[in-house]
Every structure is written in C-alpha cells, then in structure tokens.
Amino acid sequence: MLKNIIALLLLATWSTNVWGQGPPITLDKPIMLGEKKGTVRPFAKIADNEVHDFTAFVLDADYNFTNKLAVAAEVPLVFAQHGEGAGLGDIGLTAKYQFYRKDGMGKTIRIAAKAKNMFRTGKSLETPTLGMGHNMTYLGILAARESLRLGTQAELGYAAMPSADHLNHWLYKLGFGLPLLKPVYPVNQINLYFEFEGMNLPRHNGANQYGYYYAQGLQYAKGRFTFDLSVQFPISQQFHGTPTFERKLWTLIGARMII
C-alpha cells in the first residue's frame, strides 16, 4: 500500500515539478510541467568539430500556457576559434503540443508535436548553433515512456531550409534514463543517460550524407533543480559534401530550474 501511495505521489509530481528520471539531457521532452509553469536552463556546449570549433553559452527557457501547450526560446552566445570571434549564434523559438497522455501506476506515456524555427542570427558558416546562414524550420514528434525504474525518450523530425535545400535533413534521437537511487519525495536522484542521435541529409555531390552519435550523460536531480553533464562522440559519419556538419567531440555542462 505504501509503495502505491509513493508511486502515485511521484506520478503527480511528474506533471508539476519533476520527472521520474529527470528530463533528458540531449533530447527534448514531451512531458509538460503543468499550467503556468516553466524551466530556465543555462548550459555550455563545447563543440570540437572537423571545421569550426566553438564554445556556446546557451540560455534556454520554456513556459507552459496549459497542461498541453508549451513554448520555448534558446539564445546562444558563441565564442568561435580560428578567427571567427564571438557573437550570437542562431536563435530558436519552439512550440510543443502534447496530444496523447496515458498514466498508470508509477508510469506514464506522453506524445507531443513540435515546431521549431531557427533564425540566422549567427554567422554564415553552415554550422549548427554557431550559425547556419539560413533560416530553418523543424517539425517533429516527441514520445516518452517514464517509470520509476527506466525512462525512454524518442524524437523524429525533419529540418527544412528553403534557401539551401541541400542542407535539409532528417533527425532522429533515442534516449534511456536509468535512476541509480531509490525513488523518494522530494526528489533526490542520480541518473545515467544513454542517448543516441542520427542525422541524414539528401544526396549531395553524389554521396549520401549522414552522422550517428552516442552521448553518455550524468545527471543529479534535487527538488526543482537538475545538473547535467554529457559527452557525445561519433559512431559513424560521412559528410563529404557538408564537412561543417562533422563532429569530433561535443561536451554539454548545464543546470535547470523549475519556476
């Protein structure tokens, strides 16, 4: 009986303050916090790329107008190497609508639609975050199954750049969150995240362009706060026609607070 009460309490908490394993690190989330709630997430991304290396300090914030509808904005300040200097990266605005929700004892399933627009406020280097040089519209689907023992998240979407259609690409992500401590309330949890990302571009210069990546993440969640560390490296990639997409090592360090 006590376990059932705790499970119900934690499930209710998912809809208001926290998630079962905390939010994923490199994936987006379909789980809404609840009406008139939001998060602020400052983080640093250190990108070691084949062509353009940079460090970006990003302020990411979202707000839930209802239990189903959320909007978000991200503003990156980038410091590029090799003479590109410092300045704004590409600013992004996002809207999400959760159209499916099924809750059970100590578990929940959520699915949401996502629309995101990236503005070419950064440099014209055809490099994500640093500056694509083109406006980009992204449409996708987010899904998650969270339980007290394991969290699973997925994302599938397509990014289109009308002024540079050779950069249009499919994006797909899959992540697993594993809590290391027993669930308690208020939340005090350490999570391991195993996150995969894939990208496919149309054929360019006679060769298919693709990249597959793995990110190992560590997260500490305490009440309304989470602290993230993630290191991503390539499994396999081929960007003969678009070398600015090629990654070597990406490191993310950040935190977020529910407001």
mmCIF file of N, CA and C in Angstrom, residues 10 18 179-191 219-223 225:
data_model
loop_
_atom_site.group_PDB
_atom_site.id
_atom_site.type_symbol
_atom_site.label_atom_id
_atom_site.label_comp_id
_atom_site.label_asym_id
_atom_site.label_seq_id
_atom_site.Cartn_x
_atom_site.Cartn_y
_atom_site.Cartn_z
ATOM 1 N N LEU A 10 4.691 10.367 -6.840
ATOM 2 C CA LEU A 10 5.732 10.693 -7.818
ATOM 3 C C LEU A 10 5.133 10.959 -9.187
ATOM 4 N N VAL A 18 8.800 17.708 -11.293
ATOM 5 C CA VAL A 18 9.954 16.963 -11.784
ATOM 6 C C VAL A 18 9.489 15.779 -12.606
ATOM 7 N N PRO A 179 17.719 5.610 -13.302
ATOM 8 C CA PRO A 179 17.949 6.150 -11.957
ATOM 9 C C PRO A 179 18.791 5.193 -11.121
ATOM 10 N N LEU A 180 19.733 5.727 -10.354
ATOM 11 C CA LEU A 180 20.640 4.907 -9.560
ATOM 12 C C LEU A 180 20.220 4.801 -8.094
ATOM 13 N N LEU A 181 19.328 5.686 -7.642
ATOM 14 C CA LEU A 181 18.890 5.680 -6.250
ATOM 15 C C LEU A 181 17.415 5.295 -6.161
ATOM 16 N N LYS A 182 16.986 4.897 -4.994
ATOM 17 C CA LYS A 182 15.579 4.593 -4.781
ATOM 18 C C LYS A 182 14.759 5.872 -4.906
ATOM 19 N N PRO A 183 13.547 5.781 -5.497
ATOM 20 C CA PRO A 183 12.717 6.983 -5.637
ATOM 21 C C PRO A 183 12.235 7.492 -4.282
ATOM 22 N N VAL A 184 12.394 8.792 -4.069
ATOM 23 C CA VAL A 184 11.945 9.424 -2.838
ATOM 24 C C VAL A 184 11.264 10.742 -3.191
ATOM 25 N N TYR A 185 10.537 11.280 -2.248
ATOM 26 C CA TYR A 185 9.902 12.576 -2.417
ATOM 27 C C TYR A 185 10.159 13.413 -1.180
ATOM 28 N N PRO A 186 10.692 14.645 -1.315
ATOM 29 C CA PRO A 186 11.093 15.334 -2.557
ATOM 30 C C PRO A 186 12.219 14.591 -3.290
ATOM 31 N N VAL A 187 12.314 14.853 -4.581
ATOM 32 C CA VAL A 187 13.233 14.114 -5.438
ATOM 33 C C VAL A 187 14.685 14.363 -5.047
ATOM 34 N N ASN A 188 15.448 13.284 -4.950
ATOM 35 C CA ASN A 188 16.891 13.322 -4.748
ATOM 36 C C ASN A 188 17.452 12.129 -5.514
ATOM 37 N N GLN A 189 17.891 12.371 -6.761
ATOM 38 C CA GLN A 189 18.167 11.255 -7.660
ATOM 39 C C GLN A 189 19.411 11.516 -8.504
ATOM 40 N N ILE A 190 20.159 10.447 -8.758
ATOM 41 C CA ILE A 190 21.265 10.445 -9.709
ATOM 42 C C ILE A 190 20.851 9.581 -10.888
ATOM 43 N N ASN A 191 20.974 10.125 -12.099
ATOM 44 C CA ASN A 191 20.539 9.421 -13.299
ATOM 45 C C ASN A 191 21.694 9.256 -14.286
ATOM 46 N N GLN A 219 23.412 12.909 -14.540
ATOM 47 C CA GLN A 219 22.516 13.965 -14.065
ATOM 48 C C GLN A 219 22.234 13.799 -12.578
ATOM 49 N N TYR A 220 22.177 14.934 -11.892
ATOM 50 C CA TYR A 220 21.769 14.935 -10.484
ATOM 51 C C TYR A 220 20.524 15.798 -10.363
ATOM 52 N N ALA A 221 19.440 15.238 -9.834
ATOM 53 C CA ALA A 221 18.174 15.952 -9.663
ATOM 54 C C ALA A 221 17.883 16.103 -8.178
ATOM 55 N N LYS A 222 17.628 17.340 -7.768
ATOM 56 C CA LYS A 222 17.344 17.640 -6.368
ATOM 57 C C LYS A 222 16.211 18.647 -6.317
ATOM 58 N N GLY A 223 15.006 18.181 -5.953
ATOM 59 C CA GLY A 223 13.871 19.077 -5.886
ATOM 60 C C GLY A 223 13.577 19.718 -7.226
ATOM 61 N N PHE A 225 15.696 21.415 -9.033
ATOM 62 C CA PHE A 225 16.935 21.644 -9.772
ATOM 63 C C PHE A 225 17.472 20.345 -10.364
#
